[in-house]
Amino acid sequence: MTASYDLIVIGTGPGGYVCAIRAAQLGLKVAVVEKRATHGGTCLNVGCIPSKALLHASELYDEARHGFAGMGIEVTPKLDLGRMLAFKDEGIKGNVDGIAFLLKKNKIDAHHGTGRIVAAGQVEVTADDGAKSTLEGRSIVIATGSDVAKLPGIAIDEKQVVSSTGALELKKVPSTMLVVGAGVIGLELGSVWRRLGAEVTVVEYLDRILPGTDLEVAKQFQKILAKQGFKFMLGSKVTALEKSDHGCSVTIEPAAGGDAKKLAADVVLVAIGRVPYTDGLGLAEVGVQLDQRKRIVVDDHFQTNVKGIYAIGDVIRGPMLAHKSEDEGVAIAEMLAGQSGHVNYDVIPGVIYTFPEVATVGKSEEELKDAGIAYTVGKFPFLANGRAKVNRTTDGFVKVIADAKTDRILGVHMIGPHVGELIAEAGVIMEFGGSAEDLARICHAHPTLSEAVKEAALAVDKRPIHM
């Protein structure tokens, strides 16, 4: 059977399904191909959404254990891990069902099976039962996302040695957890299990946590996590792992060389990053070019070197973030419909959903120094914010970085309560080319956490009011 479309999207993660919906809104006949039984990709099924559910639930549990008494609330919480995991699964189902509804509402044909490009304009879909069908389309968008990066020599069984997927499904709280990698995924999932009772040690090859994040933010965040009970082994690497009925024995060596040591852990979480998912797509056969990191090479209009084949999201250059993929999905859909799609890569926010949260947008101090750009900095601590004080959430600060000549905001970096929401304000003003002075003169409601953003902008000109 052959069906013909204006656009075929392979993958229905945040980039793929958003691309499909926007294209359908613009009048294109659209099909999507999804290998999972449910839509939403890694993000909704085994990534962003389930991890945030467990972060939310574990945060409330931890607050009930350690914070409620200080506010005059006496409780003795009891953990029902099975029910917590069910709560997480309910959230997943609600979201993936919502995507299926949106695809149907927008008259998008959904084909479940593994997609492979057999020629420009032609996708073969193999269903789970082996049945094959062929789709023809004027344009093909690859939005297959990314997969877990493997640690050489370490086999992931999703029981004792887990990826982010297995870490969302542990049947009991481990007494000890070793997290390999001090990036976003490792610190978020490590936070979940630490709050629920595990002793968590993080091993990181570099001499810092959160590579690529503003260094001052990363250092402060490490101190906060250490205060919460995290242990860190920086400048270290895992060289061997042995499993037994009693747990794992992990050999760790200094990254720069030196004596090895062994640590015991009930569960080892491998969280060293993600890699583009391009296997099995037929890319080599049709001549689609990949770079040295196996990302699909595209031009500024998301087109590969093969006419009519495009790619977005984690499989191309740039940060592996769901919202970046979504914006690219909208942009390519609009381009294919004859409009002018656009993504501003200088204003892509990043959030770490621990407590406190970390949120950043724009350039870090290190990036500006490397580029030789003169800048000024304004900082304001949540300790001096009225709302944060009464809420007993005073860890962290807001940092605003502005161009020394023009005062245009170049970056904003935050650690603190709910900064994942506050960062949107910074993104808006940066998108419109706003200055620190512009931000400082906007009236912010009192008492709110957002006042810390205003005060940090005032501090760029050395005139904060409450510090």
Short mmCIF file of C-alpha atoms in Angstrom, two decimals:
data_model
loop_
_atom_site.label_atom_id
_atom_site.label_comp_id
_atom_site.label_asym_id
_atom_site.label_seq_id
_atom_site.Cartn_x
_atom_site.Cartn_y
_atom_site.Cartn_z
CA MET A 1 0.00 0.00 0.00
CA THR A 2 1.27 3.47 -0.87
CA ALA A 3 -0.11 6.71 0.58
CA SER A 4 0.93 10.19 -0.54
CA TYR A 5 1.48 13.29 1.62
CA ASP A 6 2.88 16.79 1.55
CA LEU A 7 4.95 15.98 4.63
CA ILE A 8 6.06 12.84 6.45
CA VAL A 9 7.50 13.31 9.94
CA ILE A 10 9.52 10.42 11.39
CA GLY A 11 9.24 10.55 15.19
CA THR A 12 6.54 12.09 17.35
CA GLY A 13 8.56 13.53 20.20
CA PRO A 14 8.23 17.24 21.00
CA GLY A 15 9.87 18.27 17.73
CA GLY A 16 8.03 15.80 15.51
CA TYR A 17 4.48 16.14 16.74
CA VAL A 18 4.72 19.94 16.97
CA CYS A 19 6.09 20.06 13.42
CA ALA A 20 3.23 17.87 12.20
CA ILE A 21 0.55 19.93 13.95
CA ARG A 22 1.89 23.26 12.69
CA ALA A 23 2.16 21.92 9.14
CA ALA A 24 -1.43 20.65 9.31
CA GLN A 25 -2.58 24.03 10.60
CA LEU A 26 -1.01 25.56 7.50
CA GLY A 27 -2.96 23.26 5.19
CA LEU A 28 -0.44 20.51 4.45
CA LYS A 29 -1.45 16.85 4.28
CA VAL A 30 0.69 15.27 6.99
CA ALA A 31 1.64 11.79 8.20
CA VAL A 32 3.71 10.82 11.21
CA VAL A 33 5.64 7.62 11.79
CA GLU A 34 6.23 6.49 15.37
CA LYS A 35 7.94 3.28 16.50
CA ARG A 36 6.46 3.42 20.01
CA ALA A 37 2.88 2.41 20.77
CA THR A 38 2.38 5.91 22.20
CA HIS A 39 3.35 9.34 20.91
CA GLY A 40 5.52 11.90 22.68
CA GLY A 41 8.96 10.38 22.23
CA THR A 42 11.52 10.03 25.00
CA CYS A 43 10.34 13.27 26.60
CA LEU A 44 6.78 12.26 27.41
CA ASN A 45 7.30 8.52 27.82
CA VAL A 46 10.61 8.04 29.64
CA GLY A 47 12.16 11.49 30.02
CA CYS A 48 11.02 15.01 30.81
CA ILE A 49 7.48 14.28 31.97
CA PRO A 50 7.95 11.20 34.20
CA SER A 51 11.10 12.62 35.77
CA LYS A 52 9.29 15.85 36.64
CA ALA A 53 6.46 13.86 38.20
CA LEU A 54 8.91 12.04 40.47
CA LEU A 55 10.83 15.24 41.21
CA HIS A 56 7.57 16.92 42.28
CA ALA A 57 6.40 14.00 44.41
CA SER A 58 9.77 13.39 46.04
CA GLU A 59 10.16 17.10 46.78
CA LEU A 60 6.84 17.15 48.62
CA TYR A 61 7.81 14.00 50.54
CA ASP A 62 11.14 15.52 51.54
CA GLU A 63 9.46 18.77 52.58
CA ALA A 64 6.95 16.87 54.68
CA ARG A 65 9.79 15.03 56.43
CA HIS A 66 12.09 17.97 57.03
CA GLY A 67 10.29 21.25 56.41
CA PHE A 68 6.72 21.06 57.64
CA ALA A 69 7.56 21.06 61.36
CA GLY A 70 9.29 24.42 61.04
CA MET A 71 6.01 25.88 59.77
CA GLY A 72 3.94 24.38 62.56
CA ILE A 73 2.69 21.35 60.61
CA GLU A 74 3.27 18.05 62.39
CA VAL A 75 3.15 15.01 60.10
CA THR A 76 4.92 11.70 59.77
CA PRO A 77 4.94 10.87 56.05
CA LYS A 78 5.11 7.28 54.87
CA LEU A 79 6.48 6.44 51.45
CA ASP A 80 4.38 4.23 49.18
CA LEU A 81 6.80 3.92 46.26
CA GLY A 82 4.40 1.84 44.18
CA ARG A 83 1.74 4.52 44.42
CA MET A 84 4.28 7.22 43.61
CA LEU A 85 5.31 5.35 40.47
CA ALA A 86 1.63 4.94 39.57
CA PHE A 87 1.19 8.70 39.99
CA LYS A 88 4.05 9.15 37.54
CA ASP A 89 2.46 6.72 35.07
CA GLU A 90 -0.89 8.53 35.29
CA GLY A 91 0.87 11.73 34.26
CA ILE A 92 2.53 10.01 31.32
CA LYS A 93 -0.77 8.56 30.10
CA GLY A 94 -2.54 11.90 30.32
CA ASN A 95 0.13 13.56 28.23
CA VAL A 96 0.58 10.90 25.54
CA ASP A 97 -3.19 10.54 25.18
CA GLY A 98 -3.31 14.30 24.71
CA ILE A 99 -0.83 14.10 21.82
CA ALA A 100 -2.85 11.36 20.13
CA PHE A 101 -5.94 13.57 20.44
CA LEU A 102 -4.16 16.57 18.94
CA LEU A 103 -2.90 14.55 15.97
CA LYS A 104 -6.39 13.25 15.31
CA LYS A 105 -7.93 16.69 15.77
CA ASN A 106 -5.56 18.09 13.13
CA LYS A 107 -6.34 15.22 10.71
CA ILE A 108 -2.80 13.87 10.78
CA ASP A 109 -2.38 10.22 9.77
CA ALA A 110 -0.42 8.30 12.42
CA HIS A 111 1.50 5.21 11.29
CA HIS A 112 2.97 3.05 14.06
CA GLY A 113 6.12 1.19 13.16
CA THR A 114 9.79 1.73 12.36
CA GLY A 115 10.38 4.24 9.60
CA ARG A 116 13.19 3.94 7.07
CA ILE A 117 13.88 6.34 4.22
CA VAL A 118 14.27 4.26 1.05
CA ALA A 119 14.57 7.24 -1.29
CA ALA A 120 13.99 10.97 -1.30
CA GLY A 121 10.24 11.32 -0.83
CA GLN A 122 9.66 7.71 0.22
CA VAL A 123 9.43 6.14 3.71
CA GLU A 124 8.95 2.44 4.40
CA VAL A 125 7.13 1.64 7.65
CA THR A 126 7.61 -1.75 9.29
CA ALA A 127 4.97 -2.57 11.91
CA ASP A 128 5.69 -4.69 14.99
CA ASP A 129 4.15 -7.72 13.26
CA GLY A 130 6.52 -7.30 10.30
CA ALA A 131 3.96 -5.88 7.89
CA LYS A 132 5.39 -3.21 5.60
CA SER A 133 3.80 -0.19 3.98
CA THR A 134 5.19 2.67 1.93
CA LEU A 135 4.48 6.37 2.34
CA GLU A 136 5.31 8.95 -0.28
CA GLY A 137 5.80 12.59 0.56
CA ARG A 138 7.03 15.77 -1.03
CA SER A 139 9.09 16.43 2.12
CA ILE A 140 10.42 14.25 4.93
CA VAL A 141 11.38 15.60 8.36
CA ILE A 142 13.56 13.41 10.57
CA ALA A 143 12.71 14.03 14.24
CA THR A 144 13.88 10.79 15.83
CA GLY A 145 15.50 12.38 18.87
CA SER A 146 18.31 10.85 20.88
CA ASP A 147 19.28 7.74 22.80
CA VAL A 148 21.18 7.08 26.01
CA ALA A 149 24.96 7.39 25.68
CA LYS A 150 26.68 4.16 26.74
CA LEU A 151 29.72 3.90 29.01
CA PRO A 152 32.28 1.64 27.28
CA GLY A 153 32.50 -1.77 28.94
CA ILE A 154 29.51 -1.16 31.22
CA ALA A 155 26.34 -3.08 30.33
CA ILE A 156 23.04 -1.46 31.29
CA ASP A 157 20.49 -4.01 32.54
CA GLU A 158 17.95 -1.41 33.84
CA LYS A 159 17.95 -3.16 37.21
CA GLN A 160 21.31 -2.76 38.94
CA VAL A 161 22.94 -0.66 36.24
CA VAL A 162 20.33 1.72 34.90
CA SER A 163 19.93 4.49 32.38
CA SER A 164 17.52 7.35 32.92
CA THR A 165 14.77 4.98 31.76
CA GLY A 166 15.46 2.37 34.43
CA ALA A 167 15.96 5.03 37.10
CA LEU A 168 12.28 5.94 36.67
CA GLU A 169 11.16 2.38 37.43
CA LEU A 170 13.14 1.19 40.46
CA LYS A 171 10.93 -1.05 42.59
CA LYS A 172 12.54 -0.06 45.86
CA VAL A 173 14.65 2.79 47.15
CA PRO A 174 18.33 1.79 46.95
CA SER A 175 20.40 2.28 50.06
CA THR A 176 23.23 3.60 47.90
CA MET A 177 23.23 4.99 44.38
CA LEU A 178 26.25 5.86 42.28
CA VAL A 179 25.52 8.39 39.52
CA VAL A 180 28.00 8.49 36.64
CA GLY A 181 27.83 11.99 35.16
CA ALA A 182 27.14 15.33 36.84
CA GLY A 183 24.91 16.72 34.12
CA VAL A 184 21.23 17.57 34.21
CA ILE A 185 19.87 14.02 34.06
CA GLY A 186 22.17 12.63 36.73
CA LEU A 187 21.53 15.45 39.18
CA GLU A 188 17.75 15.41 38.65
CA LEU A 189 17.30 11.66 39.07
CA GLY A 190 19.91 11.57 41.81
CA SER A 191 17.80 14.17 43.62
CA VAL A 192 14.70 11.99 43.37
CA TRP A 193 16.30 8.99 45.03
CA ARG A 194 18.27 11.03 47.58
CA ARG A 195 15.02 12.59 48.81
CA LEU A 196 13.45 9.15 49.08
CA GLY A 197 16.33 7.88 51.23
CA ALA A 198 19.28 6.80 49.09
CA GLU A 199 22.85 7.87 49.73
CA VAL A 200 23.95 9.39 46.42
CA THR A 201 27.50 9.74 45.12
CA VAL A 202 28.15 11.48 41.79
CA VAL A 203 31.23 10.63 39.72
CA GLU A 204 32.18 13.19 37.06
CA TYR A 205 35.10 13.07 34.61
CA LEU A 206 35.52 16.85 34.59
CA ASP A 207 36.56 18.95 37.58
CA ARG A 208 33.11 20.59 37.82
CA ILE A 209 29.44 19.75 37.65
CA LEU A 210 27.07 20.91 34.88
CA PRO A 211 29.51 21.34 31.99
CA GLY A 212 28.57 24.31 29.83
CA THR A 213 26.67 26.11 32.58
CA ASP A 214 27.88 29.44 34.00
CA LEU A 215 30.72 28.43 36.33
CA GLU A 216 29.63 30.57 39.29
CA VAL A 217 26.18 29.00 39.12
CA ALA A 218 27.65 25.49 38.92
CA LYS A 219 29.92 26.04 41.93
CA GLN A 220 27.12 27.47 44.06
CA PHE A 221 24.79 24.68 43.00
CA GLN A 222 27.33 22.02 43.98
CA LYS A 223 27.57 23.55 47.47
CA ILE A 224 23.79 23.47 47.82
CA LEU A 225 23.60 19.84 46.70
CA ALA A 226 26.41 18.87 49.07
CA LYS A 227 24.45 20.48 51.90
CA GLN A 228 21.52 18.29 50.89
CA GLY A 229 23.65 15.15 51.20
CA PHE A 230 25.13 14.60 47.74
CA LYS A 231 28.72 13.37 47.61
CA PHE A 232 30.88 14.29 44.62
CA MET A 233 33.93 12.68 43.06
CA LEU A 234 35.04 15.16 40.42
CA GLY A 235 37.92 14.62 38.01
CA SER A 236 37.18 10.89 38.18
CA LYS A 237 36.18 8.11 35.81
CA VAL A 238 34.57 4.68 36.11
CA THR A 239 36.87 2.03 34.64
CA ALA A 240 35.17 -1.21 35.70
CA LEU A 241 31.99 -2.54 37.24
CA GLU A 242 31.17 -5.91 38.74
CA LYS A 243 27.65 -7.03 39.64
CA SER A 244 26.58 -9.53 42.26
CA ASP A 245 23.43 -10.42 44.18
CA HIS A 246 24.46 -7.84 46.76
CA GLY A 247 24.93 -4.88 44.39
CA CYS A 248 27.69 -3.40 42.29
CA SER A 249 31.39 -2.91 42.90
CA VAL A 250 32.60 0.06 40.88
CA THR A 251 36.24 0.83 40.14
CA ILE A 252 36.98 4.56 39.97
CA GLU A 253 40.23 6.21 38.92
CA PRO A 254 41.36 9.84 38.79
CA ALA A 255 40.79 11.23 35.28
CA ALA A 256 44.37 12.52 35.25
CA GLY A 257 45.76 9.15 36.33
CA GLY A 258 46.45 7.70 39.75
CA ASP A 259 45.40 5.01 42.17
CA ALA A 260 42.05 3.35 41.70
CA LYS A 261 39.47 2.85 44.42
CA LYS A 262 36.36 0.74 44.65
CA LEU A 263 32.90 1.86 45.73
CA ALA A 264 29.91 -0.32 46.48
CA ALA A 265 26.45 0.71 45.29
CA ASP A 266 23.07 -0.96 45.15
CA VAL A 267 22.28 0.84 41.89
CA VAL A 268 24.50 2.59 39.35
CA LEU A 269 22.89 5.24 37.17
CA VAL A 270 24.76 5.90 33.91
CA ALA A 271 23.95 9.49 32.93
CA ILE A 272 26.83 10.61 30.71
CA GLY A 273 24.62 12.24 28.10
CA ARG A 274 22.68 11.32 24.99
CA VAL A 275 23.55 10.58 21.37
CA PRO A 276 21.55 11.26 18.16
CA TYR A 277 19.19 8.46 17.17
CA THR A 278 19.97 7.87 13.50
CA ASP A 279 20.45 4.09 13.26
CA GLY A 280 18.15 2.16 10.96
CA LEU A 281 16.82 5.23 9.15
CA GLY A 282 18.51 4.34 5.86
CA LEU A 283 20.55 7.54 5.89
CA ALA A 284 23.74 6.04 4.49
CA GLU A 285 21.82 4.35 1.67
CA VAL A 286 20.18 7.59 0.51
CA GLY A 287 23.37 9.61 1.06
CA VAL A 288 22.40 11.83 3.99
CA GLN A 289 25.55 13.33 5.52
CA LEU A 290 26.43 12.95 9.22
CA ASP A 291 29.10 14.82 11.18
CA GLN A 292 31.77 13.29 13.42
CA ARG A 293 29.28 13.08 16.31
CA LYS A 294 26.77 11.22 14.11
CA ARG A 295 24.47 14.23 13.96
CA ILE A 296 22.65 14.91 10.72
CA VAL A 297 24.21 17.85 8.90
CA VAL A 298 21.66 20.50 7.92
CA ASP A 299 21.77 24.01 6.52
CA ASP A 300 20.11 27.08 8.04
CA HIS A 301 16.77 25.86 6.67
CA PHE A 302 17.08 22.39 8.28
CA GLN A 303 17.65 20.71 4.89
CA THR A 304 20.14 17.89 4.59
CA ASN A 305 22.39 17.45 1.59
CA VAL A 306 19.59 15.37 0.02
CA LYS A 307 16.84 17.56 -1.42
CA GLY A 308 13.48 17.11 0.30
CA ILE A 309 14.91 15.50 3.45
CA TYR A 310 15.08 17.70 6.56
CA ALA A 311 16.02 17.13 10.20
CA ILE A 312 15.30 18.84 13.52
CA GLY A 313 15.84 18.36 17.25
CA ASP A 314 18.36 16.11 18.96
CA VAL A 315 19.59 14.60 15.69
CA ILE A 316 21.10 17.93 14.55
CA ARG A 317 23.50 20.47 16.08
CA GLY A 318 22.57 22.45 19.17
CA PRO A 319 21.37 21.66 22.67
CA MET A 320 19.32 18.51 23.16
CA LEU A 321 16.27 20.25 24.59
CA ALA A 322 12.60 19.53 23.92
CA HIS A 323 11.68 23.20 23.52
CA LYS A 324 14.51 23.77 21.04
CA SER A 325 13.12 20.85 19.02
CA GLU A 326 9.60 22.30 19.19
CA ASP A 327 10.73 25.68 17.88
CA GLU A 328 12.60 23.97 15.05
CA GLY A 329 9.50 21.91 14.26
CA VAL A 330 7.40 25.05 13.93
CA ALA A 331 10.09 26.78 11.87
CA ILE A 332 10.49 24.00 9.29
CA ALA A 333 6.70 23.54 9.01
CA GLU A 334 6.32 27.23 8.25
CA MET A 335 9.17 27.14 5.73
CA LEU A 336 7.62 24.18 3.93
CA ALA A 337 4.34 26.09 3.76
CA GLY A 338 6.07 29.08 2.14
CA GLN A 339 6.42 31.18 5.28
CA SER A 340 9.54 32.43 7.08
CA GLY A 341 10.24 30.16 10.04
CA HIS A 342 12.88 31.25 12.51
CA VAL A 343 14.66 30.02 15.66
CA ASN A 344 16.76 32.38 17.79
CA TYR A 345 19.47 30.10 19.17
CA ASP A 346 20.82 32.89 21.39
CA VAL A 347 17.65 32.74 23.50
CA ILE A 348 17.12 29.05 24.27
CA PRO A 349 16.52 28.62 28.02
CA GLY A 350 17.75 25.63 29.99
CA VAL A 351 16.29 24.43 33.29
CA ILE A 352 17.36 21.85 35.87
CA TYR A 353 14.34 20.77 37.92
CA THR A 354 16.04 20.00 41.21
CA PHE A 355 15.33 22.00 44.34
CA PRO A 356 16.37 24.69 44.15
CA GLU A 357 16.03 24.87 40.39
CA VAL A 358 18.71 26.15 38.03
CA ALA A 359 17.73 28.17 34.97
CA THR A 360 19.84 29.89 32.35
CA VAL A 361 19.41 31.72 29.06
CA GLY A 362 21.97 33.41 26.83
CA LYS A 363 25.72 33.64 27.32
CA SER A 364 27.70 32.71 30.42
CA GLU A 365 30.55 34.81 31.76
CA GLU A 366 33.04 32.23 30.47
CA GLU A 367 31.62 32.40 26.93
CA LEU A 368 31.77 36.19 26.90
CA LYS A 369 35.34 36.20 28.19
CA ASP A 370 36.38 33.73 25.48
CA ALA A 371 34.72 35.94 22.86
CA GLY A 372 36.41 39.08 24.19
CA ILE A 373 33.12 40.85 24.87
CA ALA A 374 33.13 43.43 27.67
CA TYR A 375 30.22 43.00 30.06
CA THR A 376 28.80 44.07 33.40
CA VAL A 377 27.14 41.86 35.99
CA GLY A 378 24.34 42.41 38.47
CA LYS A 379 23.52 39.80 41.14
CA PHE A 380 20.83 39.55 43.77
CA PRO A 381 20.47 36.76 46.37
CA PHE A 382 17.15 35.17 47.24
CA LEU A 383 18.22 35.63 50.87
CA ALA A 384 17.29 39.30 50.42
CA ASN A 385 13.94 38.59 48.75
CA GLY A 386 10.91 38.98 51.00
CA ARG A 387 8.86 36.15 49.50
CA ALA A 388 11.79 33.73 49.57
CA LYS A 389 12.47 34.62 53.21
CA VAL A 390 8.97 33.87 54.47
CA ASN A 391 8.84 30.70 52.34
CA ARG A 392 12.20 29.53 53.79
CA THR A 393 13.60 29.09 50.26
CA THR A 394 16.55 31.46 50.34
CA ASP A 395 19.26 29.39 48.61
CA GLY A 396 20.50 30.85 45.34
CA PHE A 397 20.63 34.08 43.39
CA VAL A 398 19.82 35.79 40.09
CA LYS A 399 22.61 37.02 37.83
CA VAL A 400 22.04 39.43 34.94
CA ILE A 401 24.86 39.93 32.42
CA ALA A 402 24.72 42.98 30.14
CA ASP A 403 26.89 44.39 27.38
CA ALA A 404 29.24 46.98 28.91
CA LYS A 405 28.65 49.47 26.08
CA THR A 406 25.01 49.04 25.12
CA ASP A 407 23.53 47.57 28.35
CA ARG A 408 21.75 44.96 26.20
CA ILE A 409 21.14 41.79 28.24
CA LEU A 410 23.41 38.99 27.03
CA GLY A 411 22.61 36.31 29.61
CA VAL A 412 20.61 35.60 32.74
CA HIS A 413 21.46 32.80 35.17
CA MET A 414 19.52 31.76 38.27
CA ILE A 415 19.53 29.28 41.13
CA GLY A 416 16.52 29.36 43.38
CA PRO A 417 12.88 28.48 43.95
CA HIS A 418 10.78 28.20 40.77
CA VAL A 419 13.41 29.87 38.60
CA GLY A 420 12.36 27.55 35.78
CA GLU A 421 9.30 29.80 35.52
CA LEU A 422 11.16 33.07 36.20
CA ILE A 423 13.59 32.52 33.33
CA ALA A 424 10.80 33.15 30.80
CA GLU A 425 10.84 36.84 31.72
CA ALA A 426 14.51 37.01 30.82
CA GLY A 427 13.86 35.23 27.53
CA VAL A 428 11.14 37.68 26.55
CA ILE A 429 13.21 40.80 27.18
CA MET A 430 16.25 39.29 25.43
CA GLU A 431 14.13 38.34 22.41
CA PHE A 432 13.20 42.00 22.03
CA GLY A 433 16.79 43.21 22.52
CA GLY A 434 16.03 44.73 25.92
CA SER A 435 18.59 46.24 28.28
CA ALA A 436 19.22 45.75 31.98
CA GLU A 437 17.77 49.23 32.45
CA ASP A 438 14.57 48.16 30.66
CA LEU A 439 14.23 45.18 32.95
CA ALA A 440 15.01 47.25 36.05
CA ARG A 441 12.26 49.76 35.22
CA ILE A 442 9.48 47.15 34.81
CA CYS A 443 7.15 47.14 37.82
CA HIS A 444 7.20 43.72 39.49
CA ALA A 445 4.47 42.61 41.89
CA HIS A 446 5.32 42.49 45.59
CA PRO A 447 5.93 40.18 47.31
CA THR A 448 7.10 37.83 44.56
CA LEU A 449 10.23 35.90 43.73
CA SER A 450 10.35 37.81 40.44
CA GLU A 451 11.48 40.91 42.35
CA ALA A 452 14.89 39.23 42.58
CA VAL A 453 15.12 39.48 38.78
CA LYS A 454 14.36 43.20 38.89
CA GLU A 455 16.90 43.74 41.68
CA ALA A 456 19.61 41.85 39.76
CA ALA A 457 18.94 44.12 36.78
CA LEU A 458 19.24 47.15 39.10
CA ALA A 459 22.51 45.71 40.39
CA VAL A 460 24.01 45.88 36.89
CA ASP A 461 24.07 49.64 37.46
CA LYS A 462 25.04 49.12 41.12
CA ARG A 463 21.74 50.40 42.50
CA PRO A 464 19.80 47.47 44.02
CA ILE A 465 17.30 48.66 46.62
CA HIS A 466 17.13 45.71 49.00
CA MET A 467 20.80 44.80 49.27
#
